[in-house]
Amino acid sequence: MNKHISYKLDQLFVEDVAVSDITSNLRTPFYVYSRTSIKDNFDRFTRSLKGLDSIICYSVKANSNLSVLETIARVGGGADVVSIGEYHRALRAGIDQKRIVFSGVGKQDFEIAEALKSSLLQFNIESVSELESINKIGIRLNKPAPIAFRVNPDIDAGTHENISTGKADNKFGIPIDKAKEVYEYANTLEKIKIVGIDVHIGSQISNLSAFRQTFEHLAKLIGELKSINIHLENIDIGGGLGIKYTDDDLEPDLQEYSTLVKKILGNLNCRIIFEPGRYIVGNCGILVTKVLYKKTTQNKNFIITDAGMNDFSRTALYGATHRLIPLTRVNNEETEIYDVVGPVCETTDTFLKNRLMKSVEPGDYLAFLDVGAYGAVLSSEYNTRPLVPETMVYKKRYEIVRARPTYEEIFDKEVMPTWE
């Protein structure tokens, strides 16, 4: 477990705040983030890059809460965004637009124009069609667009198929064997300024061999580009480092990863852009939920919680497994096998199956661990369940950083037209 999320006298604390103090004032379910954990993870990543010309552009899609982004800004981070909305979030949080990378396979014209007018580090381009659209917008605005091509190296990162992005049958990037001619074409366009190259092969990667192969392919391509007088400033190697979700998960060695980057890419006279998301925020958050009911059927024992798949969808989307612990640690040795499920009217609203757990009762509080990434950011109001609140702890204080909307606030976003 994260050292800033731990038991003290059998009570679960986030930093110096007892989670039970939050449940006394805020109805479950809700998220809790440790600000110190975010800072520590970022600082550790930064230290591993010592001696390398680099910039860390945090992947905003992992957790886009403004309090998280403000923490990233404070420690000197940039941002990797995939929409103009995320771009504005990064600016609102205090991140310099010159440290913002705009990624994404389907950027819209108005998003490209707005980011180009405001300024950014680079667009990571995914297709020739997108390249031509950006050039036209640059001509219209009379402003050169800094670009990097995202290349697809056709490498299997060994991760879940839903978060694999570097294989030939994925929708992302330009085939690496076509990249040289695409760069040559881009070099002829009026308002395109080639500044870099980009790659991202997937998420939750634990085996560094996939990174090694990818970096070697990049180094070879960069050499070929130099031979035709195309010199790059930036090498964006994306993110993808995994974290430990279960006791059996392997976590990549950060120092070994950074050594690999330095060895293969460090002497190419380019700045290396990193886009970690999950690695920075994943283990910094918990989802607190209350047991509503226990239910026994012919074949199963169920624990029904007030958190649902609309609040936390990783299990439904990816078949993910998260550790579940009580807010109050008990010495009772009695255990039973349960399925832990939510209240949403979907069979996929299931968090854990056939899990051996100590006995719990209705009214008990539990916490899912390692939900700081792809948790609240993927939540919805399905079943007209209000968006789940988010809180942040820093030392001895906590603040609600996204409130649960009222039903009136939900309904006020909709209109019933007068037809007669």
Short mmCIF file of C-alpha atoms in Angstrom, two decimals:
data_model
loop_
_atom_site.label_atom_id
_atom_site.label_comp_id
_atom_site.label_asym_id
_atom_site.label_seq_id
_atom_site.Cartn_x
_atom_site.Cartn_y
_atom_site.Cartn_z
CA MET A 1 0.00 0.00 0.00
CA ASN A 2 1.01 3.62 -0.54
CA LYS A 3 2.77 4.84 2.62
CA HIS A 4 0.48 7.89 2.71
CA ILE A 5 -2.60 5.63 2.71
CA SER A 6 -2.25 3.36 5.73
CA TYR A 7 -3.70 2.17 9.00
CA LYS A 8 -3.03 3.98 12.25
CA LEU A 9 -4.45 2.28 15.34
CA ASP A 10 -6.61 0.14 13.03
CA GLN A 11 -8.17 3.19 11.32
CA LEU A 12 -7.48 3.97 7.67
CA PHE A 13 -5.76 7.32 7.17
CA VAL A 14 -4.90 9.31 4.08
CA GLU A 15 -1.86 11.29 5.17
CA ASP A 16 -2.92 12.71 8.58
CA VAL A 17 -6.67 12.57 8.03
CA ALA A 18 -8.76 9.64 9.25
CA VAL A 19 -11.05 8.62 6.39
CA SER A 20 -13.82 8.13 8.97
CA ASP A 21 -13.70 11.89 9.60
CA ILE A 22 -14.62 12.42 5.95
CA THR A 23 -17.44 9.85 6.04
CA SER A 24 -18.87 11.75 9.00
CA ASN A 25 -19.34 14.80 6.79
CA LEU A 26 -19.74 13.46 3.26
CA ARG A 27 -22.07 10.77 1.99
CA THR A 28 -20.44 7.85 0.23
CA PRO A 29 -19.34 6.96 -2.34
CA PHE A 30 -16.50 9.43 -2.82
CA TYR A 31 -12.88 9.57 -3.92
CA VAL A 32 -9.98 10.67 -1.73
CA TYR A 33 -6.61 11.74 -3.18
CA SER A 34 -3.33 12.22 -1.36
CA ARG A 35 -1.63 15.39 -2.62
CA THR A 36 1.69 14.42 -1.01
CA SER A 37 1.62 11.09 -2.88
CA ILE A 38 1.19 12.87 -6.21
CA LYS A 39 4.12 15.15 -5.43
CA ASP A 40 6.28 12.23 -4.27
CA ASN A 41 5.57 10.19 -7.40
CA PHE A 42 6.33 13.15 -9.66
CA ASP A 43 9.52 13.96 -7.77
CA ARG A 44 10.68 10.34 -7.96
CA PHE A 45 10.07 10.30 -11.71
CA THR A 46 11.97 13.58 -12.07
CA ARG A 47 14.95 12.32 -10.06
CA SER A 48 15.21 9.22 -12.25
CA LEU A 49 15.75 11.50 -15.27
CA LYS A 50 18.70 13.38 -13.81
CA GLY A 51 21.20 14.30 -16.51
CA LEU A 52 18.67 13.95 -19.32
CA ASP A 53 17.23 16.90 -21.25
CA SER A 54 13.58 16.14 -20.57
CA ILE A 55 10.11 17.40 -19.74
CA ILE A 56 7.30 15.55 -17.97
CA CYS A 57 3.93 16.26 -19.58
CA TYR A 58 1.41 14.62 -17.25
CA SER A 59 -1.32 12.70 -19.08
CA VAL A 60 -4.39 14.69 -18.10
CA LYS A 61 -6.86 11.97 -19.11
CA ALA A 62 -5.67 9.83 -16.18
CA ASN A 63 -7.18 12.27 -13.68
CA SER A 64 -8.18 15.76 -14.81
CA ASN A 65 -9.40 17.21 -11.52
CA LEU A 66 -8.14 20.79 -11.23
CA SER A 67 -6.66 20.11 -7.80
CA VAL A 68 -4.56 17.31 -9.30
CA LEU A 69 -3.45 19.50 -12.20
CA GLU A 70 -2.61 22.36 -9.84
CA THR A 71 -0.38 19.96 -7.89
CA ILE A 72 1.35 18.96 -11.13
CA ALA A 73 1.82 22.62 -12.09
CA ARG A 74 3.36 23.39 -8.69
CA VAL A 75 6.06 20.76 -9.15
CA GLY A 76 6.90 22.00 -12.65
CA GLY A 77 4.99 19.55 -14.80
CA GLY A 78 3.56 20.08 -18.23
CA ALA A 79 0.48 18.41 -19.69
CA ASP A 80 -0.46 15.92 -22.38
CA VAL A 81 -4.04 16.70 -23.43
CA VAL A 82 -6.46 15.02 -25.84
CA SER A 83 -9.17 17.68 -26.10
CA ILE A 84 -9.49 21.45 -25.98
CA GLY A 85 -11.36 20.97 -22.71
CA GLU A 86 -8.32 19.31 -21.16
CA TYR A 87 -6.17 22.08 -22.65
CA HIS A 88 -8.28 24.69 -20.82
CA ARG A 89 -8.14 22.64 -17.61
CA ALA A 90 -4.35 22.64 -17.79
CA LEU A 91 -4.26 26.41 -18.30
CA ARG A 92 -6.76 26.97 -15.47
CA ALA A 93 -4.52 24.95 -13.16
CA GLY A 94 -1.48 27.08 -14.00
CA ILE A 95 0.37 24.91 -16.52
CA ASP A 96 2.30 26.93 -19.12
CA GLN A 97 0.87 26.46 -22.62
CA LYS A 98 4.43 26.06 -23.92
CA ARG A 99 4.57 22.85 -21.86
CA ILE A 100 1.38 21.38 -23.32
CA VAL A 101 1.36 18.57 -25.89
CA PHE A 102 -1.92 18.06 -27.79
CA SER A 103 -2.45 14.37 -28.59
CA GLY A 104 -5.49 12.45 -29.80
CA VAL A 105 -6.56 10.60 -32.91
CA GLY A 106 -9.57 12.82 -33.72
CA LYS A 107 -8.80 16.48 -33.09
CA GLN A 108 -11.49 18.82 -34.43
CA ASP A 109 -10.77 21.97 -36.45
CA PHE A 110 -12.00 24.33 -33.74
CA GLU A 111 -9.77 22.59 -31.17
CA ILE A 112 -6.71 22.83 -33.41
CA ALA A 113 -7.38 26.51 -34.17
CA GLU A 114 -7.92 27.46 -30.55
CA ALA A 115 -4.78 25.70 -29.31
CA LEU A 116 -2.69 27.11 -32.17
CA LYS A 117 -3.86 30.68 -31.48
CA SER A 118 -3.09 30.29 -27.79
CA SER A 119 0.20 28.39 -28.30
CA LEU A 120 1.47 24.94 -27.28
CA LEU A 121 4.57 22.77 -27.31
CA GLN A 122 3.46 20.52 -30.18
CA PHE A 123 0.59 18.69 -31.84
CA ASN A 124 1.08 14.93 -31.92
CA ILE A 125 -0.33 14.12 -35.37
CA GLU A 126 -1.94 10.75 -36.08
CA SER A 127 -2.61 10.84 -39.86
CA VAL A 128 -1.80 12.61 -43.12
CA SER A 129 -5.39 13.86 -43.22
CA GLU A 130 -4.90 15.54 -39.84
CA LEU A 131 -1.58 17.00 -41.03
CA GLU A 132 -3.30 18.64 -44.00
CA SER A 133 -6.09 20.03 -41.82
CA ILE A 134 -3.58 21.57 -39.42
CA ASN A 135 -1.67 23.11 -42.31
CA LYS A 136 -4.86 24.72 -43.69
CA ILE A 137 -5.70 26.12 -40.26
CA GLY A 138 -2.15 27.43 -39.91
CA ILE A 139 -2.47 29.19 -43.28
CA ARG A 140 -5.81 30.72 -42.27
CA LEU A 141 -4.37 31.96 -38.98
CA ASN A 142 -0.99 32.84 -40.55
CA LYS A 143 0.71 30.87 -37.81
CA PRO A 144 3.10 27.90 -38.16
CA ALA A 145 2.00 24.77 -36.32
CA PRO A 146 4.61 22.82 -34.31
CA ILE A 147 4.06 19.13 -35.00
CA ALA A 148 5.33 15.66 -34.25
CA PHE A 149 4.10 12.50 -35.92
CA ARG A 150 2.92 9.67 -33.75
CA VAL A 151 4.41 6.51 -35.21
CA ASN A 152 3.04 3.02 -34.69
CA PRO A 153 5.89 0.50 -34.29
CA ASP A 154 3.62 -2.58 -34.39
CA ILE A 155 4.82 -3.79 -31.01
CA ASP A 156 2.71 -5.79 -28.58
CA ALA A 157 3.17 -4.23 -25.14
CA GLY A 158 1.71 -7.31 -23.44
CA THR A 159 -1.10 -5.38 -21.78
CA HIS A 160 -4.92 -5.59 -21.89
CA GLU A 161 -6.22 -5.39 -25.47
CA ASN A 162 -8.41 -2.38 -24.58
CA ILE A 163 -5.37 -0.29 -23.60
CA SER A 164 -2.92 -1.50 -26.23
CA THR A 165 -2.10 1.28 -28.72
CA GLY A 166 1.12 0.28 -30.48
CA LYS A 167 0.08 -2.67 -32.65
CA ALA A 168 -0.63 -2.48 -36.37
CA ASP A 169 -4.33 -3.21 -35.90
CA ASN A 170 -4.77 -0.35 -33.40
CA LYS A 171 -6.18 2.96 -34.63
CA PHE A 172 -3.24 5.03 -33.42
CA GLY A 173 -0.35 6.58 -35.29
CA ILE A 174 1.33 6.28 -38.67
CA PRO A 175 3.00 2.96 -39.59
CA ILE A 176 6.64 3.42 -38.74
CA ASP A 177 7.76 2.08 -42.13
CA LYS A 178 5.79 4.91 -43.80
CA ALA A 179 7.00 7.64 -41.45
CA LYS A 180 10.02 8.83 -43.46
CA GLU A 181 7.96 9.66 -46.56
CA VAL A 182 5.25 11.31 -44.42
CA TYR A 183 7.89 13.52 -42.79
CA GLU A 184 9.23 14.42 -46.23
CA TYR A 185 5.75 15.43 -47.33
CA ALA A 186 5.14 17.45 -44.17
CA ASN A 187 8.39 19.30 -44.79
CA THR A 188 6.89 20.73 -48.01
CA LEU A 189 3.80 22.22 -46.34
CA GLU A 190 3.63 25.97 -45.81
CA LYS A 191 2.61 26.26 -42.16
CA ILE A 192 3.97 23.03 -40.72
CA LYS A 193 6.96 23.23 -38.42
CA ILE A 194 8.37 19.78 -37.72
CA VAL A 195 9.66 19.69 -34.15
CA GLY A 196 9.47 16.07 -33.04
CA ILE A 197 8.37 12.47 -33.13
CA ASP A 198 5.95 10.66 -30.82
CA VAL A 199 5.15 7.11 -29.78
CA HIS A 200 2.90 5.52 -27.17
CA ILE A 201 2.45 1.75 -27.19
CA GLY A 202 -0.11 1.28 -24.42
CA SER A 203 -0.78 1.47 -20.69
CA GLN A 204 -0.13 -0.60 -17.57
CA ILE A 205 3.09 -2.04 -19.02
CA SER A 206 5.36 -3.99 -16.70
CA ASN A 207 7.81 -5.63 -19.14
CA LEU A 208 10.47 -3.18 -20.29
CA SER A 209 11.39 -5.22 -23.37
CA ALA A 210 8.53 -3.64 -25.34
CA PHE A 211 9.92 -0.19 -24.50
CA ARG A 212 13.42 -1.28 -25.55
CA GLN A 213 12.22 -2.45 -28.95
CA THR A 214 10.21 0.75 -29.43
CA PHE A 215 13.10 3.05 -28.53
CA GLU A 216 15.45 1.18 -30.87
CA HIS A 217 12.97 1.62 -33.74
CA LEU A 218 12.72 5.33 -32.92
CA ALA A 219 16.49 5.82 -32.85
CA LYS A 220 16.82 4.16 -36.25
CA LEU A 221 14.07 6.33 -37.76
CA ILE A 222 15.53 9.52 -36.30
CA GLY A 223 18.84 8.66 -37.95
CA GLU A 224 17.09 8.20 -41.29
CA LEU A 225 15.36 11.55 -40.91
CA LYS A 226 18.69 13.27 -40.21
CA SER A 227 20.04 11.79 -43.43
CA ILE A 228 17.39 13.76 -45.37
CA ASN A 229 18.05 16.92 -43.33
CA ILE A 230 15.03 16.66 -41.05
CA HIS A 231 16.30 17.40 -37.55
CA LEU A 232 14.02 16.90 -34.54
CA GLU A 233 13.95 18.85 -31.30
CA ASN A 234 11.69 16.52 -29.29
CA ILE A 235 11.29 12.77 -28.84
CA ASP A 236 7.95 12.09 -27.14
CA ILE A 237 7.97 8.53 -25.79
CA GLY A 238 4.52 8.67 -24.19
CA GLY A 239 3.71 6.96 -20.93
CA GLY A 240 2.58 3.44 -20.14
CA LEU A 241 4.46 2.42 -17.00
CA GLY A 242 2.28 0.14 -14.91
CA ILE A 243 1.51 0.19 -11.20
CA LYS A 244 0.77 -2.51 -8.64
CA TYR A 245 -2.99 -3.14 -8.44
CA THR A 246 -2.80 -6.53 -6.73
CA ASP A 247 -0.19 -8.26 -4.62
CA ASP A 248 0.72 -10.42 -7.62
CA ASP A 249 1.27 -7.56 -10.06
CA LEU A 250 4.77 -6.78 -11.27
CA GLU A 251 5.81 -3.12 -11.18
CA PRO A 252 8.49 -1.93 -13.62
CA ASP A 253 11.71 -0.60 -12.17
CA LEU A 254 11.71 3.17 -12.77
CA GLN A 255 15.50 3.48 -12.63
CA GLU A 256 15.93 0.64 -15.12
CA TYR A 257 13.39 2.35 -17.40
CA SER A 258 15.16 5.71 -17.28
CA THR A 259 18.55 4.03 -17.85
CA LEU A 260 17.07 2.40 -20.95
CA VAL A 261 15.88 5.78 -22.25
CA LYS A 262 19.24 7.41 -21.61
CA LYS A 263 21.17 4.58 -23.26
CA ILE A 264 19.13 4.43 -26.49
CA LEU A 265 17.80 7.97 -26.91
CA GLY A 266 19.91 10.14 -24.62
CA ASN A 267 22.67 10.95 -27.13
CA LEU A 268 20.47 12.09 -30.03
CA ASN A 269 20.59 15.79 -29.08
CA CYS A 270 16.83 15.92 -28.53
CA ARG A 271 14.65 16.75 -25.56
CA ILE A 272 12.77 13.68 -24.30
CA ILE A 273 9.09 14.19 -23.49
CA PHE A 274 7.50 11.78 -21.01
CA GLU A 275 3.73 11.45 -20.61
CA PRO A 276 3.13 9.50 -17.39
CA GLY A 277 -0.42 9.48 -16.04
CA ARG A 278 -1.28 6.35 -14.08
CA TYR A 279 2.25 6.18 -12.66
CA ILE A 280 1.85 9.64 -11.12
CA VAL A 281 -1.69 9.43 -9.72
CA GLY A 282 -2.81 5.79 -9.75
CA ASN A 283 -1.81 4.78 -6.24
CA CYS A 284 -2.72 8.19 -4.79
CA GLY A 285 -6.48 7.64 -4.62
CA ILE A 286 -9.08 5.51 -2.89
CA LEU A 287 -12.81 5.11 -3.48
CA VAL A 288 -14.76 4.96 -0.24
CA THR A 289 -18.02 3.05 -0.29
CA LYS A 290 -20.57 1.72 2.19
CA VAL A 291 -22.02 -1.76 2.40
CA LEU A 292 -25.76 -1.51 1.74
CA TYR A 293 -26.79 -5.13 1.94
CA LYS A 294 -25.58 -8.71 2.14
CA LYS A 295 -27.39 -11.20 -0.01
CA THR A 296 -27.20 -14.97 -0.31
CA THR A 297 -28.57 -16.87 -3.29
CA GLN A 298 -28.43 -20.54 -4.17
CA ASN A 299 -24.89 -20.22 -5.54
CA LYS A 300 -23.45 -16.93 -4.30
CA ASN A 301 -22.88 -14.58 -1.41
CA PHE A 302 -23.07 -10.93 -2.42
CA ILE A 303 -21.93 -7.69 -0.81
CA ILE A 304 -23.88 -4.81 -2.36
CA THR A 305 -22.17 -1.42 -2.08
CA ASP A 306 -23.40 2.11 -2.71
CA ALA A 307 -20.62 2.62 -5.29
CA GLY A 308 -21.60 1.57 -8.79
CA MET A 309 -20.04 1.15 -12.20
CA ASN A 310 -21.06 4.71 -13.02
CA ASP A 311 -18.77 5.86 -10.18
CA PHE A 312 -15.92 3.50 -11.03
CA SER A 313 -15.92 1.69 -14.37
CA ARG A 314 -12.45 0.13 -14.66
CA THR A 315 -13.74 -3.30 -13.65
CA ALA A 316 -16.54 -3.16 -16.24
CA LEU A 317 -14.32 -1.72 -19.01
CA TYR A 318 -11.11 -3.68 -18.49
CA GLY A 319 -11.91 -6.54 -16.14
CA ALA A 320 -9.62 -4.79 -13.67
CA THR A 321 -9.05 -6.03 -10.12
CA HIS A 322 -8.54 -3.67 -7.18
CA ARG A 323 -7.74 -4.43 -3.58
CA LEU A 324 -10.63 -3.74 -1.20
CA ILE A 325 -9.98 -2.99 2.47
CA PRO A 326 -12.09 -1.93 5.46
CA LEU A 327 -11.85 1.56 6.93
CA THR A 328 -11.65 -0.07 10.35
CA ARG A 329 -9.30 -3.02 10.57
CA VAL A 330 -10.80 -5.88 12.57
CA ASN A 331 -9.15 -8.89 14.17
CA ASN A 332 -12.08 -11.17 13.41
CA GLU A 333 -10.72 -14.22 11.60
CA GLU A 334 -14.10 -15.24 10.17
CA THR A 335 -14.04 -15.17 6.36
CA GLU A 336 -16.46 -15.88 3.55
CA ILE A 337 -16.37 -15.89 -0.23
CA TYR A 338 -18.28 -12.97 -1.77
CA ASP A 339 -18.98 -11.23 -5.02
CA VAL A 340 -18.76 -7.47 -4.42
CA VAL A 341 -21.30 -5.67 -6.61
CA GLY A 342 -22.85 -2.24 -7.03
CA PRO A 343 -26.46 -1.04 -7.27
CA VAL A 344 -26.57 -0.27 -11.01
CA CYS A 345 -28.97 -2.33 -13.11
CA GLU A 346 -26.24 -4.05 -15.12
CA THR A 347 -24.62 -7.43 -14.58
CA THR A 348 -21.25 -5.81 -15.35
CA ASP A 349 -21.70 -3.70 -12.21
CA THR A 350 -19.41 -6.14 -10.43
CA PHE A 351 -16.18 -5.18 -8.70
CA LEU A 352 -14.87 -8.49 -7.36
CA LYS A 353 -15.83 -12.12 -7.92
CA ASN A 354 -15.33 -15.05 -5.54
CA ARG A 355 -13.26 -12.96 -3.17
CA LEU A 356 -12.34 -14.36 0.26
CA MET A 357 -13.10 -11.54 2.69
CA LYS A 358 -13.47 -11.01 6.37
CA SER A 359 -17.07 -10.71 7.42
CA VAL A 360 -18.67 -7.32 6.84
CA GLU A 361 -22.09 -6.01 7.74
CA PRO A 362 -24.47 -3.42 6.26
CA GLY A 363 -23.27 0.04 7.26
CA ASP A 364 -19.58 -0.90 7.22
CA TYR A 365 -17.25 1.25 5.11
CA LEU A 366 -14.76 -0.13 2.60
CA ALA A 367 -12.12 1.41 0.35
CA PHE A 368 -10.96 0.39 -3.11
CA LEU A 369 -7.24 1.08 -3.47
CA ASP A 370 -5.23 2.52 -6.38
CA VAL A 371 -8.11 4.32 -8.10
CA GLY A 372 -6.44 7.70 -8.59
CA ALA A 373 -6.19 7.07 -12.35
CA TYR A 374 -9.18 6.39 -14.61
CA GLY A 375 -11.57 6.51 -11.66
CA ALA A 376 -13.65 9.64 -11.20
CA VAL A 377 -12.56 10.90 -14.62
CA LEU A 378 -14.57 8.07 -16.23
CA SER A 379 -17.63 8.46 -14.01
CA SER A 380 -21.09 9.23 -15.35
CA GLU A 381 -24.63 9.96 -14.22
CA TYR A 382 -26.01 6.68 -15.52
CA ASN A 383 -29.24 5.70 -13.74
CA THR A 384 -29.44 9.41 -12.77
CA ARG A 385 -26.88 8.80 -10.07
CA PRO A 386 -25.10 12.14 -9.43
CA LEU A 387 -21.41 12.37 -10.28
CA VAL A 388 -19.28 10.98 -7.48
CA PRO A 389 -17.56 13.61 -5.26
CA GLU A 390 -13.78 13.96 -5.11
CA THR A 391 -11.77 15.07 -2.10
CA MET A 392 -8.08 15.84 -1.65
CA VAL A 393 -6.02 15.50 1.51
CA TYR A 394 -2.87 17.45 2.20
CA LYS A 395 -1.22 16.74 5.53
CA LYS A 396 -3.91 17.38 8.18
CA ARG A 397 -6.57 18.96 5.94
CA TYR A 398 -9.02 17.75 3.38
CA GLU A 399 -11.09 19.65 0.85
CA ILE A 400 -13.97 18.64 -1.40
CA VAL A 401 -12.51 19.30 -4.86
CA ARG A 402 -15.57 18.20 -6.84
CA ALA A 403 -18.94 18.33 -5.10
CA ARG A 404 -21.79 15.94 -5.74
CA PRO A 405 -24.35 17.83 -7.85
CA THR A 406 -27.92 18.13 -6.64
CA TYR A 407 -30.73 16.63 -8.68
CA GLU A 408 -31.86 20.16 -9.51
CA GLU A 409 -28.40 20.92 -10.96
CA ILE A 410 -28.59 17.74 -13.05
CA PHE A 411 -32.06 18.53 -14.37
CA ASP A 412 -31.23 22.18 -15.05
CA LYS A 413 -28.85 21.06 -17.80
CA GLU A 414 -31.79 19.62 -19.74
CA VAL A 415 -34.73 21.27 -21.50
CA MET A 416 -38.32 20.14 -22.05
CA PRO A 417 -39.41 22.05 -25.16
CA THR A 418 -42.87 23.57 -25.38
CA TRP A 419 -44.32 21.91 -28.46
CA GLU A 420 -47.83 23.39 -28.35
#
